[in-house]
mmCIF file of C-alpha atoms and ligand atoms in Angstrom:
data_model
loop_
_atom_site.group_PDB
_atom_site.id
_atom_site.type_symbol
_atom_site.label_atom_id
_atom_site.label_comp_id
_atom_site.label_asym_id
_atom_site.label_seq_id
_atom_site.Cartn_x
_atom_site.Cartn_y
_atom_site.Cartn_z
ATOM 1 C CA MET V 634 12.453 -18.184 2.701
ATOM 2 C CA SER V 635 12.292 -15.462 5.325
ATOM 3 C CA HIS V 636 10.149 -14.508 8.293
ATOM 4 C CA GLU V 637 7.233 -12.113 7.998
ATOM 5 C CA PRO V 638 8.454 -8.535 8.649
ATOM 6 C CA ASP V 639 6.685 -6.924 11.566
ATOM 7 C CA HIS V 640 4.696 -4.059 10.288
ATOM 8 C CA ALA V 641 1.069 -2.661 10.333
ATOM 9 C CA VAL V 642 -0.285 -4.583 7.218
ATOM 10 C CA ASN V 643 1.051 -7.944 8.320
ATOM 11 C CA ARG V 644 -0.286 -7.286 11.998
ATOM 12 C CA LEU V 645 -3.792 -6.531 10.340
ATOM 13 C CA ARG V 646 -3.604 -9.734 8.297
ATOM 14 C CA ARG V 647 -2.948 -11.803 11.284
ATOM 15 C CA MET V 648 -5.843 -10.123 13.142
ATOM 16 C CA ARG V 649 -8.153 -10.637 10.072
ATOM 17 C CA LEU V 650 -7.191 -14.280 9.748
ATOM 18 C CA ALA V 651 -7.835 -15.044 13.442
ATOM 19 C CA ARG V 652 -11.384 -13.370 12.941
ATOM 20 C CA SER V 653 -12.151 -15.639 10.018
ATOM 21 C CA THR V 654 -14.410 -18.518 10.727
ATOM 22 C CA ARG V 655 -13.506 -20.465 7.619
ATOM 23 C CA PRO V 656 -10.288 -20.513 5.634
ATOM 24 C CA PHE V 657 -9.814 -17.635 3.172
ATOM 25 C CA LEU V 658 -9.888 -18.898 -0.333
ATOM 26 C CA ALA V 659 -8.007 -16.161 -2.287
ATOM 27 C CA ARG V 660 -7.131 -16.824 -5.812
ATOM 28 C CA GLY V 661 -3.655 -18.276 -5.626
ATOM 29 C CA GLY V 662 -4.111 -18.789 -1.974
ATOM 30 C CA SER V 663 -3.426 -22.577 -1.881
ATOM 31 C CA VAL V 664 0.029 -22.066 -3.303
ATOM 32 C CA LYS V 665 2.974 -22.459 -0.804
ATOM 33 C CA ARG V 666 4.540 -18.941 -0.336
ATOM 34 C CA CYS V 667 7.342 -17.466 1.564
ATOM 35 C CA PRO V 668 5.770 -15.732 4.628
ATOM 36 C CA GLY V 669 8.026 -12.718 4.231
ATOM 37 C CA CYS V 670 7.235 -11.608 0.629
ATOM 38 C CA LEU V 671 4.261 -13.934 -0.348
ATOM 39 C CA LEU V 672 6.076 -15.024 -3.357
ATOM 40 C CA VAL V 673 6.626 -18.800 -4.057
ATOM 41 C CA PRO V 674 9.634 -19.851 -2.115
ATOM 42 C CA GLU V 675 11.925 -20.374 -5.148
ATOM 43 C CA LEU V 676 11.279 -16.705 -6.118
ATOM 44 C CA CYS V 677 11.641 -15.186 -2.592
ATOM 45 C CA ALA V 678 12.683 -11.517 -2.722
ATOM 46 C CA CYS V 679 13.026 -10.929 0.892
ATOM 47 C CA ASP V 680 16.812 -10.202 0.617
ATOM 48 C CA LEU V 681 16.069 -7.383 -1.792
ATOM 49 C CA ARG V 682 13.402 -5.674 0.145
ATOM 50 C CA PRO V 683 14.309 -1.888 0.564
ATOM 51 C CA GLN V 684 13.484 -0.323 3.971
ATOM 52 C CA LEU V 685 13.468 3.331 4.328
ATOM 53 C CA ARG V 686 12.582 5.951 6.901
ATOM 54 C CA SER V 687 10.395 8.865 5.845
ATOM 55 C CA ALA V 688 8.604 11.702 7.219
ATOM 56 C CA ALA V 689 5.814 10.859 4.723
ATOM 57 C CA THR V 690 3.220 8.731 6.406
ATOM 58 C CA PHE V 691 0.598 6.349 5.053
ATOM 59 C CA CYS V 692 -2.669 5.388 6.491
ATOM 60 C CA LEU V 693 -4.049 2.343 4.668
ATOM 61 C CA VAL V 694 -7.768 1.836 4.956
ATOM 62 C CA MET V 695 -8.300 -1.662 3.670
ATOM 63 C CA PHE V 696 -11.508 -3.230 2.407
ATOM 64 C CA ASP V 697 -12.529 -6.485 4.332
ATOM 65 C CA SER V 698 -10.482 -9.317 2.960
ATOM 66 C CA GLU V 699 -7.881 -7.110 1.198
ATOM 67 C CA PRO V 700 -5.175 -7.782 3.774
ATOM 68 C CA LEU V 701 -5.571 -11.595 3.223
ATOM 69 C CA LYS V 702 -4.942 -11.450 -0.562
ATOM 70 C CA PRO V 703 -1.409 -12.530 -1.630
ATOM 71 C CA SER V 704 -1.624 -10.051 -4.410
ATOM 72 C CA ASN V 705 -2.372 -7.160 -2.218
ATOM 73 C CA THR V 706 0.100 -4.351 -2.774
ATOM 74 C CA GLY V 707 -0.732 -2.171 0.147
ATOM 75 C CA ARG V 708 1.539 -4.494 2.021
ATOM 76 C CA LEU V 709 4.541 -3.420 -0.165
ATOM 77 C CA ILE V 710 4.157 0.105 1.145
ATOM 78 C CA ALA V 711 4.477 -1.167 4.676
ATOM 79 C CA ASP V 712 7.537 -3.365 3.514
ATOM 80 C CA VAL V 713 9.397 -0.296 2.421
ATOM 81 C CA LEU V 714 8.291 2.219 5.053
ATOM 82 C CA PRO V 715 7.492 0.027 8.122
ATOM 83 C CA ASP V 716 7.856 2.876 10.609
ATOM 84 C CA SER V 717 5.525 5.097 8.367
ATOM 85 C CA THR V 718 2.683 3.000 7.610
ATOM 86 C CA HIS V 719 -0.492 2.442 9.526
ATOM 87 C CA ALA V 720 -3.355 -0.029 8.458
ATOM 88 C CA PHE V 721 -6.924 -0.413 9.325
ATOM 89 C CA LEU V 722 -9.958 -2.336 8.208
ATOM 90 C CA TRP V 723 -12.553 -0.157 6.810
ATOM 91 C CA SER V 724 -15.876 0.344 8.480
ATOM 92 C CA ARG V 725 -18.666 2.655 7.357
ATOM 93 C CA THR V 726 -20.231 3.044 10.788
ATOM 94 C CA GLU V 727 -17.739 1.815 13.273
ATOM 95 C CA PRO V 728 -14.280 2.993 12.293
ATOM 96 C CA ASP V 729 -11.480 1.754 14.322
ATOM 97 C CA PRO V 730 -10.813 4.254 17.315
ATOM 98 C CA ALA V 731 -7.162 3.956 16.511
ATOM 99 C CA LEU V 732 -7.745 5.359 13.076
ATOM 100 C CA LEU V 733 -9.777 8.216 14.384
ATOM 101 C CA ALA V 734 -7.045 9.033 16.772
ATOM 102 C CA LEU V 735 -4.548 9.064 13.949
ATOM 103 C CA LEU V 736 -6.636 11.315 11.854
ATOM 104 C CA ASP V 737 -6.859 13.686 14.753
ATOM 105 C CA ASP V 738 -3.212 13.637 15.628
ATOM 106 C CA PRO V 739 -1.975 17.325 15.279
ATOM 107 C CA ALA V 740 1.373 16.110 14.117
ATOM 108 C CA TYR V 741 -0.114 15.232 10.619
ATOM 109 C CA GLN V 742 -1.897 17.051 7.855
ATOM 110 C CA PRO V 743 -4.079 14.223 6.403
ATOM 111 C CA TYR V 744 -4.908 13.930 2.660
ATOM 112 C CA LEU V 745 -7.371 11.480 1.200
ATOM 113 C CA VAL V 746 -5.605 10.192 -1.912
ATOM 114 C CA PHE V 747 -8.372 9.800 -4.648
ATOM 115 C CA PRO V 748 -8.626 10.804 -8.254
ATOM 116 C CA ASP V 749 -11.626 13.070 -7.625
ATOM 117 C CA CYS V 750 -14.393 13.879 -5.105
ATOM 118 C CA GLU V 751 -17.928 13.613 -6.650
ATOM 119 C CA LYS V 752 -19.643 14.886 -3.572
ATOM 120 C CA ALA V 753 -17.424 18.015 -3.112
ATOM 121 C CA PRO V 754 -15.082 18.933 -6.015
ATOM 122 C CA GLU V 755 -13.897 21.931 -4.024
ATOM 123 C CA ARG V 756 -11.964 19.524 -1.800
ATOM 124 C CA VAL V 757 -9.707 18.393 -4.529
ATOM 125 C CA VAL V 758 -6.127 19.516 -4.586
ATOM 126 C CA HIS V 759 -3.177 18.645 -6.847
ATOM 127 C CA GLN V 760 -0.357 19.441 -4.675
ATOM 128 C CA VAL V 761 0.627 18.887 -1.076
ATOM 129 C CA SER V 762 1.148 22.163 0.915
ATOM 130 C CA LEU V 763 2.091 21.475 4.580
ATOM 131 C CA PRO V 764 1.283 23.785 7.425
ATOM 132 C CA THR V 765 4.676 24.363 9.310
ATOM 133 C CA GLY V 766 5.701 21.568 11.497
ATOM 134 C CA LYS V 767 3.193 19.017 10.121
ATOM 135 C CA ARG V 768 3.883 15.746 8.327
ATOM 136 C CA PRO V 769 1.783 14.455 5.530
ATOM 137 C CA LEU V 770 -0.563 11.590 6.308
ATOM 138 C CA PHE V 771 -1.676 10.022 3.010
ATOM 139 C CA ILE V 772 -4.953 7.968 3.386
ATOM 140 C CA LEU V 773 -5.066 5.259 0.851
ATOM 141 C CA LEU V 774 -8.256 3.210 0.188
ATOM 142 C CA ASP V 775 -7.058 -0.225 -0.560
ATOM 143 C CA GLY V 776 -9.373 -2.582 -2.315
ATOM 144 C CA THR V 777 -10.711 -3.095 -5.834
ATOM 145 C CA TRP V 778 -11.687 0.150 -7.713
ATOM 146 C CA ARG V 779 -15.311 -0.283 -6.856
ATOM 147 C CA GLU V 780 -14.558 -0.904 -3.176
ATOM 148 C CA ALA V 781 -12.262 2.183 -3.083
ATOM 149 C CA ARG V 782 -15.051 4.344 -4.578
ATOM 150 C CA ARG V 783 -17.462 3.080 -2.053
ATOM 151 C CA MET V 784 -15.028 3.674 0.822
ATOM 152 C CA ALA V 785 -14.419 7.212 -0.486
ATOM 153 C CA ASN V 786 -18.114 8.020 -0.683
ATOM 154 C CA LYS V 787 -19.321 6.388 2.579
ATOM 155 C CA SER V 788 -16.713 7.305 5.147
ATOM 156 C CA PRO V 789 -18.042 10.471 6.802
ATOM 157 C CA TYR V 790 -15.018 10.706 9.150
ATOM 158 C CA LEU V 791 -12.828 11.352 5.884
ATOM 159 C CA ASP V 792 -15.108 14.187 4.664
ATOM 160 C CA ARG V 793 -13.054 16.992 6.245
ATOM 161 C CA PHE V 794 -9.853 16.314 4.596
ATOM 162 C CA PRO V 795 -8.514 17.611 1.185
ATOM 163 C CA VAL V 796 -8.684 15.126 -1.566
ATOM 164 C CA LEU V 797 -5.239 14.726 -3.198
ATOM 165 C CA ALA V 798 -5.478 13.898 -6.886
ATOM 166 C CA VAL V 799 -2.079 12.961 -8.224
ATOM 167 C CA LYS V 800 -1.410 13.195 -12.007
ATOM 168 C CA PRO V 801 0.707 10.071 -12.370
ATOM 169 C CA GLU V 802 1.484 10.367 -15.927
ATOM 170 C CA GLN V 803 3.731 13.320 -15.276
ATOM 171 C CA LEU V 804 5.935 11.422 -12.861
ATOM 172 C CA SER V 805 8.981 9.394 -13.376
ATOM 173 C CA THR V 806 7.699 6.603 -11.231
ATOM 174 C CA TYR V 807 4.733 6.198 -13.584
ATOM 175 C CA GLY V 808 7.115 5.796 -16.487
ATOM 176 C CA MET V 809 8.763 2.989 -14.447
ATOM 177 C CA ARG V 810 5.745 0.772 -14.401
ATOM 178 C CA VAL V 811 6.549 -2.822 -15.474
ATOM 179 C CA ALA V 812 3.439 -3.117 -17.726
ATOM 180 C CA ALA V 813 0.480 -1.027 -18.368
ATOM 181 C CA HIS V 814 -1.625 -3.896 -16.793
ATOM 182 C CA ASP V 815 -4.501 -1.729 -16.058
ATOM 183 C CA GLU V 816 -5.473 1.902 -16.592
ATOM 184 C CA HIS V 817 -5.927 2.161 -12.807
ATOM 185 C CA LEU V 818 -2.747 2.191 -10.790
ATOM 186 C CA CYS V 819 -2.715 -0.300 -7.839
ATOM 187 C CA THR V 820 -2.318 0.889 -4.371
ATOM 188 C CA ALA V 821 1.514 0.624 -4.195
ATOM 189 C CA GLU V 822 1.957 2.488 -7.490
ATOM 190 C CA VAL V 823 -0.392 5.278 -6.377
ATOM 191 C CA ALA V 824 1.703 5.603 -3.107
ATOM 192 C CA ALA V 825 4.972 5.690 -5.257
ATOM 193 C CA CYS V 826 3.484 8.552 -7.308
ATOM 194 C CA VAL V 827 2.251 10.339 -4.187
ATOM 195 C CA LEU V 828 5.700 10.170 -2.733
ATOM 196 C CA GLU V 829 7.333 11.404 -5.811
ATOM 197 C CA SER V 830 4.911 14.335 -6.284
ATOM 198 C CA ALA V 831 4.944 15.316 -2.552
ATOM 199 C CA GLY V 832 8.767 15.695 -2.547
ATOM 200 C CA TYR V 833 9.900 12.228 -1.471
ATOM 201 C CA PRO V 834 11.392 10.938 -4.774
ATOM 202 C CA ASP V 835 13.911 8.499 -3.107
ATOM 203 C CA GLU V 836 11.083 6.729 -1.227
ATOM 204 C CA GLY V 837 8.891 6.789 -4.371
ATOM 205 C CA VAL V 838 11.474 5.131 -6.482
ATOM 206 C CA ALA V 839 12.326 2.408 -3.964
ATOM 207 C CA LEU V 840 8.621 1.550 -3.669
ATOM 208 C CA GLN V 841 8.204 1.501 -7.328
ATOM 209 C CA HIS V 842 11.155 -0.871 -7.795
ATOM 210 C CA TRP V 843 9.980 -3.048 -4.972
ATOM 211 C CA PHE V 844 6.500 -3.169 -6.526
ATOM 212 C CA ASN V 845 7.967 -4.016 -9.989
ATOM 213 C CA LEU V 846 9.986 -6.816 -8.563
ATOM 214 C CA PHE V 847 7.107 -8.228 -6.711
ATOM 215 C CA SER V 848 4.841 -7.980 -9.654
ATOM 216 C CA CYS V 849 7.385 -9.488 -12.052
ATOM 217 C CA ARG V 850 8.073 -12.498 -9.690
ATOM 218 C CA TYR V 851 4.333 -12.913 -8.844
ATOM 219 C CA LEU V 852 3.482 -13.413 -12.388
ATOM 220 C CA ALA V 853 6.475 -15.535 -13.009
ATOM 221 C CA GLY V 854 5.444 -17.709 -10.111
ATOM 222 C CA LYS V 855 1.870 -17.903 -11.424
ATOM 223 C CA TRP V 856 3.060 -18.993 -15.038
ATOM 224 C CA HIS V 857 5.965 -21.083 -13.958
ATOM 225 C CA ARG V 858 8.557 -19.202 -15.920
ATOM 226 C CA ALA V 859 11.753 -17.471 -15.036
ATOM 227 C CA PRO V 860 11.545 -13.827 -14.082
ATOM 228 C CA ASP V 861 13.378 -11.111 -16.299
ATOM 229 C CA ASP V 862 14.355 -9.077 -13.253
ATOM 230 C CA ALA V 863 18.324 -8.670 -13.471
ATOM 231 C CA ALA V 864 18.035 -4.872 -13.722
ATOM 232 C CA LEU V 865 15.574 -4.616 -10.948
ATOM 233 C CA CYS V 866 17.581 -6.806 -8.625
ATOM 234 C CA GLN V 867 20.655 -4.570 -9.212
ATOM 235 C CA ALA V 868 18.651 -1.522 -8.391
ATOM 236 C CA LEU V 869 17.262 -2.900 -5.231
ATOM 237 C CA ALA V 870 20.543 -4.414 -4.129
ATOM 238 C CA ALA V 871 21.817 -0.887 -3.746
ATOM 239 C CA TYR V 872 19.566 -0.319 -0.696
ATOM 240 C CA GLY V 873 21.444 -2.963 1.334
ATOM 241 C CA GLN V 874 20.097 -5.811 3.439
ATOM 242 C CA PRO V 875 16.813 -5.359 5.394
ATOM 243 C CA ALA V 876 18.211 -6.585 8.717
ATOM 244 C CA THR V 877 16.785 -3.929 11.070
ATOM 245 C CA TYR V 878 13.310 -5.127 11.357
ATOM 246 C CA GLU V 879 13.870 -8.854 11.569
ATOM 247 C CA SER V 880 15.950 -8.824 14.698
ATOM 248 C CA GLN V 881 12.880 -9.285 16.861
ATOM 249 C CA GLU V 882 12.710 -12.976 16.039
HETATM 250 ZN ZN1 ZN Q 1260 10.504 -14.026 0.867
#
């Protein structure tokens, strides 16, 4: 078992926990888990967590209890790109001032990552084209499919940004999916596809591998069986030990 890495999603989870008046009863929430990877302790994957630096930046806008769910995959993005991931709770009418400040930061070109835009189809783009000197800020709406749609349609402060609709089936990261568990990609898979399509393939592949390992071991823990993850472990071992971000303990 390992300590919880210090990054935006874990900080948000602690804040959300502190705000809860009663214990959060997520499915699988009563199981004992490693605080670092939220897998059952005997399947801890902390030693294999890849950590990269990237000019690509993510802004996770998370629906209410999403940061508390052990199965949340937005957290995996922050695991891999701790310096490039911001996370906020969603509010329709009272968005976090820090979120608004990030969206206004001239260092970034924000993109709302979503398959379409019902309100304004002219906002939809399929490629990232950055003005000189800007870094991409990919806004991901983290929740169930219904919650994400609600956030996309009811966040006026996001209405001015282009909507980036990636075509995942054309990308290698999409082909690396462990199982076609759902026609909709989960948040970490969307992020991996966005990274690849926007010209950050190394980060995209690392994230896809990390998601695959998490997913494989999460299910193995749930069904009390041994994970079939030798190839994934080998791929992830190539990134070296994630020592940098745990030295603050
Ligand atoms: Zn762990």
